[in-house]
Tab-separated table of C-alpha atoms and ligand atoms in Angstrom:
chain	number	residue	atom	x	y	z
H	8	UNK	CA	-16.741	29.988	-48.297
H	9	UNK	CA	-14.817	29.334	-44.998
H	10	UNK	CA	-14.794	32.612	-43.328
H	11	UNK	CA	-14.994	33.833	-39.780
H	12	UNK	CA	-17.195	36.321	-38.079
H	13	UNK	CA	-14.188	38.170	-36.756
H	14	UNK	CA	-13.055	38.597	-40.455
H	15	UNK	CA	-16.548	40.028	-41.291
H	16	UNK	CA	-16.231	42.325	-38.454
H	17	UNK	CA	-12.725	43.575	-39.334
H	18	UNK	CA	-13.716	44.039	-42.915
H	19	UNK	CA	-16.664	46.128	-41.844
H	20	UNK	CA	-14.441	48.260	-39.577
H	21	UNK	CA	-11.823	48.695	-42.364
H	22	UNK	CA	-14.487	50.019	-44.808
H	23	UNK	CA	-16.116	52.101	-42.120
H	24	UNK	CA	-12.841	53.918	-41.178
H	25	UNK	CA	-11.309	53.857	-44.746
H	26	UNK	CA	-8.127	52.709	-43.236
H	27	UNK	CA	-6.265	49.679	-41.679
H	28	UNK	CA	-4.602	51.683	-38.973
H	29	UNK	CA	-7.718	53.339	-37.858
H	30	UNK	CA	-9.794	50.045	-37.926
H	31	UNK	CA	-7.152	48.349	-36.050
H	32	UNK	CA	-7.147	51.022	-33.333
H	33	UNK	CA	-10.957	50.780	-33.125
H	34	UNK	CA	-10.830	46.986	-32.730
H	35	UNK	CA	-7.856	47.045	-30.187
H	36	UNK	CA	-5.717	44.986	-32.696
H	37	UNK	CA	-2.500	45.628	-34.358
H	38	UNK	CA	-2.528	46.816	-37.896
H	39	UNK	CA	-0.778	43.580	-39.299
H	40	UNK	CA	-3.314	41.387	-37.549
H	41	UNK	CA	-6.246	43.219	-39.211
H	42	UNK	CA	-4.446	43.113	-42.668
H	43	UNK	CA	-3.931	39.314	-42.426
H	44	UNK	CA	-7.506	38.490	-41.552
H	45	UNK	CA	-8.821	40.911	-44.422
H	46	UNK	CA	-6.487	39.075	-46.884
H	47	UNK	CA	-7.640	35.672	-45.830
H	48	UNK	CA	-11.037	36.862	-46.497
H	49	UNK	CA	-10.027	38.134	-49.939
H	50	UNK	CA	-8.457	34.754	-50.532
H	51	UNK	CA	-11.789	33.203	-49.776
H	52	UNK	CA	-13.592	35.524	-52.017
H	53	UNK	CA	-11.175	34.928	-54.833
H	54	UNK	CA	-11.350	38.620	-55.661
H	55	UNK	CA	-9.939	41.838	-54.334
H	56	UNK	CA	-12.259	43.306	-51.829
H	57	UNK	CA	-10.519	46.806	-51.301
H	58	UNK	CA	-8.915	49.299	-53.425
H	59	UNK	CA	-6.799	52.359	-52.384
H	60	UNK	CA	-7.510	55.680	-53.841
H	61	UNK	CA	-5.132	58.312	-52.515
H	62	UNK	CA	-4.788	57.705	-48.794
H	63	UNK	CA	-8.093	56.223	-48.425
H	64	UNK	CA	-9.397	52.675	-48.859
H	65	UNK	CA	-12.708	51.884	-50.659
H	66	UNK	CA	-14.579	48.600	-51.259
H	67	UNK	CA	-14.542	47.047	-54.717
H	68	UNK	CA	-17.864	45.697	-56.129
H	69	UNK	CA	-17.032	42.357	-54.618
H	70	UNK	CA	-16.107	44.170	-51.343
H	71	UNK	CA	-19.527	45.836	-51.259
H	72	UNK	CA	-21.222	42.514	-51.814
H	73	UNK	CA	-19.280	41.033	-48.854
H	74	UNK	CA	-20.104	44.030	-46.801
H	75	UNK	CA	-23.935	43.748	-47.608
H	76	UNK	CA	-24.235	40.097	-46.935
H	77	UNK	CA	-21.597	40.294	-44.032
H	78	UNK	CA	-23.589	42.984	-42.469
H	79	UNK	CA	-26.762	41.053	-42.658
H	80	UNK	CA	-25.244	38.077	-40.941
H	81	UNK	CA	-23.904	39.925	-38.100
H	82	UNK	CA	-27.104	41.710	-37.655
H	83	UNK	CA	-29.001	38.338	-37.648
H	84	UNK	CA	-26.582	37.032	-34.925
H	85	UNK	CA	-27.139	40.209	-32.785
H	86	UNK	CA	-30.778	39.728	-33.097
H	87	UNK	CA	-30.424	36.036	-32.025
H	88	UNK	CA	-28.545	37.241	-29.021
H	89	UNK	CA	-31.165	39.548	-28.054
H	90	UNK	CA	-33.939	37.047	-28.502
H	91	UNK	CA	-31.903	34.482	-26.400
H	92	UNK	CA	-31.419	37.176	-23.790
H	93	UNK	CA	-34.844	37.889	-23.527
H	94	UNK	CA	-35.898	34.165	-23.484
H	95	UNK	CA	-33.538	33.812	-20.473
H	96	UNK	CA	-35.364	36.560	-18.741
H	97	UNK	CA	-38.756	34.828	-19.314
H	98	UNK	CA	-37.372	31.532	-17.943
H	99	UNK	CA	-38.184	32.194	-14.321
H	100	UNK	CA	-40.571	31.040	-11.811
H	101	UNK	CA	-41.233	27.802	-9.990
H	102	UNK	CA	-39.605	24.409	-10.984
H	103	UNK	CA	-41.095	21.548	-8.919
H	104	UNK	CA	-39.307	18.309	-9.307
H	105	UNK	CA	-39.384	14.996	-7.329
H	106	UNK	CA	-36.167	12.995	-7.292
H	107	UNK	CA	-35.521	9.431	-5.956
H	108	UNK	CA	-33.203	9.682	-2.848
H	109	UNK	CA	-30.163	8.462	-4.734
H	110	UNK	CA	-30.463	11.373	-7.130
H	111	UNK	CA	-29.327	13.739	-4.347
H	112	UNK	CA	-25.660	13.042	-5.589
H	113	UNK	CA	-26.249	14.674	-8.980
H	114	UNK	CA	-29.394	16.621	-9.278
H	115	UNK	CA	-28.031	19.691	-7.114
H	116	UNK	CA	-25.078	19.818	-9.360
H	117	UNK	CA	-27.159	19.875	-12.417
H	118	UNK	CA	-29.592	22.414	-10.923
H	119	UNK	CA	-26.732	24.661	-9.765
H	120	UNK	CA	-25.398	24.932	-13.251
H	121	UNK	CA	-28.773	25.685	-14.516
H	122	UNK	CA	-29.502	28.435	-12.051
H	123	UNK	CA	-26.149	30.128	-13.091
H	124	UNK	CA	-27.852	30.448	-16.633
H	125	UNK	CA	-31.339	31.184	-15.230
H	126	UNK	CA	-31.211	32.929	-11.868
H	127	UNK	CA	-34.816	33.713	-11.880
H	128	UNK	CA	-35.919	29.997	-11.539
H	129	UNK	CA	-37.238	29.088	-8.174
H	130	UNK	CA	-36.419	25.368	-7.765
H	131	UNK	CA	-38.234	23.050	-5.315
H	132	UNK	CA	-36.654	19.554	-5.334
H	133	UNK	CA	-38.282	16.858	-3.324
H	134	UNK	CA	-36.052	13.727	-2.428
H	135	UNK	CA	-37.945	10.780	-1.519
H	136	UNK	CA	-37.933	6.966	-2.288
H	137	UNK	CA	-39.128	5.553	-5.581
H	138	UNK	CA	-42.427	4.408	-4.219
H	139	UNK	CA	-43.360	7.980	-3.160
H	140	UNK	CA	-42.048	9.406	-6.395
H	141	UNK	CA	-44.297	7.043	-8.418
H	142	UNK	CA	-47.236	8.062	-6.298
H	143	UNK	CA	-46.398	11.960	-6.888
H	144	UNK	CA	-45.870	11.225	-10.592
H	145	UNK	CA	-49.337	9.486	-10.909
H	146	UNK	CA	-51.015	12.355	-9.054
H	147	UNK	CA	-49.171	14.814	-11.451
H	148	UNK	CA	-47.764	16.890	-8.529
H	149	UNK	CA	-44.483	17.742	-10.146
H	150	UNK	CA	-43.237	19.212	-13.328
H	151	UNK	CA	-41.421	15.974	-13.730
H	152	UNK	CA	-39.673	13.294	-11.716
H	153	UNK	CA	-36.407	11.777	-11.725
H	154	UNK	CA	-36.000	7.978	-11.057
H	155	UNK	CA	-33.959	4.918	-11.910
H	156	UNK	CA	-36.669	2.616	-13.263
H	157	UNK	CA	-39.667	3.811	-15.087
H	158	UNK	CA	-42.960	2.118	-13.990
H	159	UNK	CA	-44.438	0.023	-16.745
H	160	UNK	CA	-47.522	2.184	-17.202
H	161	UNK	CA	-48.402	3.225	-20.758
H	162	UNK	CA	-49.412	6.728	-19.991
H	163	UNK	CA	-45.674	7.922	-19.316
H	164	UNK	CA	-43.012	9.690	-21.207
H	165	UNK	CA	-39.613	9.004	-20.071
H	166	UNK	CA	-36.104	10.456	-21.141
H	167	UNK	CA	-32.855	8.602	-20.024
H	168	UNK	CA	-30.251	11.003	-19.369
H	169	UNK	CA	-27.449	9.599	-17.288
H	170	UNK	CA	-25.950	6.222	-16.328
H	171	UNK	CA	-26.629	4.737	-12.986
H	172	UNK	CA	-24.069	2.381	-11.938
H	173	UNK	CA	-24.903	0.046	-8.844
H	174	UNK	CA	-22.042	-1.734	-7.212
H	175	UNK	CA	-21.139	-3.843	-4.083
H	176	UNK	CA	-19.484	-1.566	-1.659
H	177	UNK	CA	-17.380	-2.549	1.391
H	178	UNK	CA	-15.087	-0.953	3.778
H	179	UNK	CA	-11.617	-0.382	2.207
H	180	UNK	CA	-9.893	-2.959	4.444
H	181	UNK	CA	-12.569	-5.756	3.836
H	182	UNK	CA	-11.028	-9.125	3.373
H	183	UNK	CA	-12.796	-9.450	-0.057
H	184	UNK	CA	-11.420	-6.023	-1.212
H	185	UNK	CA	-9.200	-6.559	-4.245
H	186	UNK	CA	-10.259	-10.106	-4.868
H	187	UNK	CA	-11.484	-10.588	-8.557
H	188	UNK	CA	-14.783	-12.043	-9.651
H	189	UNK	CA	-16.074	-12.721	-6.284
H	190	UNK	CA	-19.147	-15.236	-6.602
H	191	UNK	CA	-22.489	-13.662	-5.509
H	192	UNK	CA	-23.222	-16.256	-2.924
H	193	UNK	CA	-19.850	-15.479	-1.308
H	194	UNK	CA	-20.505	-11.924	-0.906
H	195	UNK	CA	-24.031	-12.501	0.452
H	196	UNK	CA	-22.345	-14.466	3.417
H	197	UNK	CA	-21.368	-10.980	4.643
H	198	UNK	CA	-23.751	-8.868	6.653
H	199	UNK	CA	-25.900	-7.266	3.889
H	200	UNK	CA	-27.349	-3.708	4.592
H	201	UNK	CA	-30.425	-3.106	2.500
H	202	UNK	CA	-32.510	-0.108	1.616
H	203	UNK	CA	-36.096	-0.091	2.919
H	204	UNK	CA	-39.022	-1.597	0.978
H	205	UNK	CA	-40.165	1.019	-1.831
H	206	UNK	CA	-36.558	1.929	-2.594
H	207	UNK	CA	-35.652	1.582	-6.223
H	208	UNK	CA	-32.167	0.486	-5.474
H	209	UNK	CA	-33.422	-2.416	-3.361
H	210	UNK	CA	-35.865	-3.313	-6.160
H	211	UNK	CA	-33.121	-3.713	-8.618
H	212	UNK	CA	-30.938	-5.802	-6.320
H	213	UNK	CA	-34.049	-8.065	-5.433
H	214	UNK	CA	-34.864	-8.442	-9.164
H	215	UNK	CA	-31.314	-9.437	-10.023
H	216	UNK	CA	-31.105	-12.060	-7.051
H	217	UNK	CA	-34.603	-13.241	-7.809
H	218	UNK	CA	-33.462	-14.149	-11.332
H	219	UNK	CA	-30.699	-16.191	-9.793
H	220	UNK	CA	-33.063	-17.955	-7.423
H	221	UNK	CA	-31.503	-16.216	-4.369
H	222	UNK	CA	-33.635	-14.486	-1.731
H	223	UNK	CA	-32.303	-11.326	-0.236
H	224	UNK	CA	-31.870	-11.640	3.714
H	225	UNK	CA	-30.736	-8.352	4.917
H	226	UNK	CA	-28.906	-8.112	8.257
H	227	UNK	CA	-30.221	-4.657	8.516
H	228	UNK	CA	-32.506	-2.285	6.711
H	229	UNK	CA	-31.705	1.532	6.519
H	230	UNK	CA	-33.872	4.143	4.952
H	231	UNK	CA	-31.213	6.113	3.157
H	232	UNK	CA	-28.271	5.563	1.067
H	233	UNK	CA	-26.266	7.973	2.859
H	234	UNK	CA	-26.996	6.145	6.136
H	235	UNK	CA	-25.921	2.790	4.437
H	236	UNK	CA	-22.786	4.366	3.190
H	237	UNK	CA	-21.847	5.433	6.738
H	238	UNK	CA	-22.694	2.078	8.159
H	239	UNK	CA	-20.505	0.365	5.557
H	240	UNK	CA	-17.729	2.762	6.399
H	241	UNK	CA	-18.147	1.894	10.019
H	242	UNK	CA	-17.637	-1.714	9.197
H	243	UNK	CA	-21.223	-2.941	9.892
H	244	UNK	CA	-21.542	-4.784	6.463
H	245	UNK	CA	-21.588	-4.769	2.782
H	246	UNK	CA	-24.388	-3.106	0.489
H	247	UNK	CA	-25.280	-2.266	-3.044
H	248	UNK	CA	-25.278	1.507	-3.671
H	249	UNK	CA	-25.423	3.768	-6.832
H	250	UNK	CA	-21.786	4.487	-7.294
H	251	UNK	CA	-22.454	8.243	-8.147
H	252	UNK	CA	-22.934	8.744	-4.351
H	253	UNK	CA	-19.748	6.906	-3.068
H	254	UNK	CA	-16.954	8.595	-5.361
H	255	UNK	CA	-15.836	10.849	-2.579
H	256	UNK	CA	-15.362	8.128	-0.082
H	257	UNK	CA	-13.835	5.790	-2.548
H	258	UNK	CA	-11.114	8.516	-3.507
H	259	UNK	CA	-10.675	9.131	0.196
H	260	UNK	CA	-9.843	5.458	0.646
H	261	UNK	CA	-12.791	4.880	3.161
H	262	UNK	CA	-14.736	2.608	0.734
H	263	UNK	CA	-14.159	0.108	-1.829
H	264	UNK	CA	-16.303	-1.399	-4.683
H	265	UNK	CA	-16.029	-5.181	-4.647
H	266	UNK	CA	-15.576	-6.967	-7.930
H	267	UNK	CA	-18.738	-9.349	-7.551
H	268	UNK	CA	-19.897	-11.467	-10.415
H	269	UNK	CA	-22.991	-9.854	-12.104
H	270	UNK	CA	-22.053	-6.473	-10.802
H	271	UNK	CA	-21.893	-3.499	-11.368
H	272	UNK	CA	-25.438	-3.286	-12.643
H	273	UNK	CA	-25.717	-0.570	-15.219
H	274	UNK	CA	-28.938	1.240	-15.338
H	275	UNK	CA	-30.072	4.742	-16.400
H	276	UNK	CA	-31.656	7.701	-14.801
H	277	UNK	CA	-34.833	8.888	-16.430
H	278	UNK	CA	-36.720	12.097	-16.316
H	279	UNK	CA	-40.409	11.094	-16.410
H	280	UNK	CA	-43.847	12.735	-16.674
H	281	UNK	CA	-47.327	11.817	-17.638
H	282	UNK	CA	-48.043	11.648	-21.310
H	283	UNK	CA	-49.921	14.856	-22.661
H	284	UNK	CA	-48.491	16.962	-19.723
H	285	UNK	CA	-47.830	20.566	-20.968
H	286	UNK	CA	-44.427	21.252	-19.420
H	287	UNK	CA	-43.959	24.955	-18.410
H	288	UNK	CA	-41.142	26.758	-20.200
H	289	UNK	CA	-38.946	26.516	-17.203
H	290	UNK	CA	-39.609	22.678	-16.912
H	291	UNK	CA	-39.090	22.227	-20.607
H	292	UNK	CA	-35.808	24.317	-20.456
H	293	UNK	CA	-34.394	22.376	-17.490
H	294	UNK	CA	-35.317	19.087	-19.187
H	295	UNK	CA	-33.477	20.058	-22.234
H	296	UNK	CA	-30.515	21.157	-20.146
H	297	UNK	CA	-30.087	17.955	-18.239
H	298	UNK	CA	-30.590	15.913	-21.372
H	299	UNK	CA	-27.988	17.891	-23.147
H	300	UNK	CA	-25.489	18.852	-20.568
H	301	UNK	CA	-25.933	16.292	-17.750
H	302	UNK	CA	-22.947	14.129	-18.531
H	303	UNK	CA	-20.691	17.167	-19.154
H	304	UNK	CA	-21.725	18.924	-15.741
H	305	UNK	CA	-21.024	15.679	-13.782
H	306	UNK	CA	-17.643	14.893	-15.546
H	307	UNK	CA	-16.504	18.360	-14.241
H	308	UNK	CA	-17.503	17.699	-10.687
L	10	LIG	P1	-34.204	4.890	-4.537
L	10	LIG	O1	-34.448	4.866	-6.134
L	10	LIG	O2	-33.537	6.223	-4.166
L	10	LIG	O3	-35.609	4.749	-3.974
L	10	LIG	O4	-33.434	3.561	-4.164
L	10	LIG	C1	-33.286	4.626	-6.922
L	10	LIG	C2	-33.763	4.247	-8.362
L	10	LIG	O5	-34.985	4.515	-8.684
L	10	LIG	O6	-33.160	3.639	-8.881
């Protein structure tokens, strides 16, 4: 049967009031709107559900069956609603997560949406570079961590949840801007601004260049992707950054993403914790939330 919950509610109201007009008033609808929905329900049932005796309306035997089961369905839904409400109330308390620095461009958005649903959660997010996040992971200091590359250790559980696209960025008026398929060797003749040792972004770039037999010779090292972005805008050089973090500057025409051969590099972000770790209810709920809602939340930003 294809029926809607609203049809069941309206049917309940008509039987309760013994009248379409009074049911419509109670449900803040017009009388024809109620009649149409009840008629549809009757069509689905394939039997008349109501009969009129005098001025009053009564359910038929089929109507009583619909009423009985329909009421059970609606009651179950109400119970589900209440249970979810109380679970939401229980989901409160500390949530401790370490995130690689580049995650600062999306984790606050995910957290913000999560806190709208669970205001009792007390979040502590620590943003630090990959090497430090790996240390914290091994020492089990967080509920879970978020990083771009999972260490090869066997005792880890990782959940991929978003795409991490790494591209070459340059000032919008850079001579290579708009050129197609720029050779890697050519772009590396530019002043290259690199992240510090220990950065996951740096690791990805080094690994990629190593495979091509190219050693990285940074013109300058900076310890934060935000500082690198500003340095690129200031015309100091080019860099590889996670493109999540440059969207606004790109839209504002301050930065451009160069079309370099072998780029962009497409990776994933992972939520990672030690195997066998018992996640708290808050942590489990947040993890489920970012896995299910992550892409949707960020599309809306
Ligand atoms: P990073 O890490 O912020 O240390 O560069 C990014 C990553 O793990 O991919």
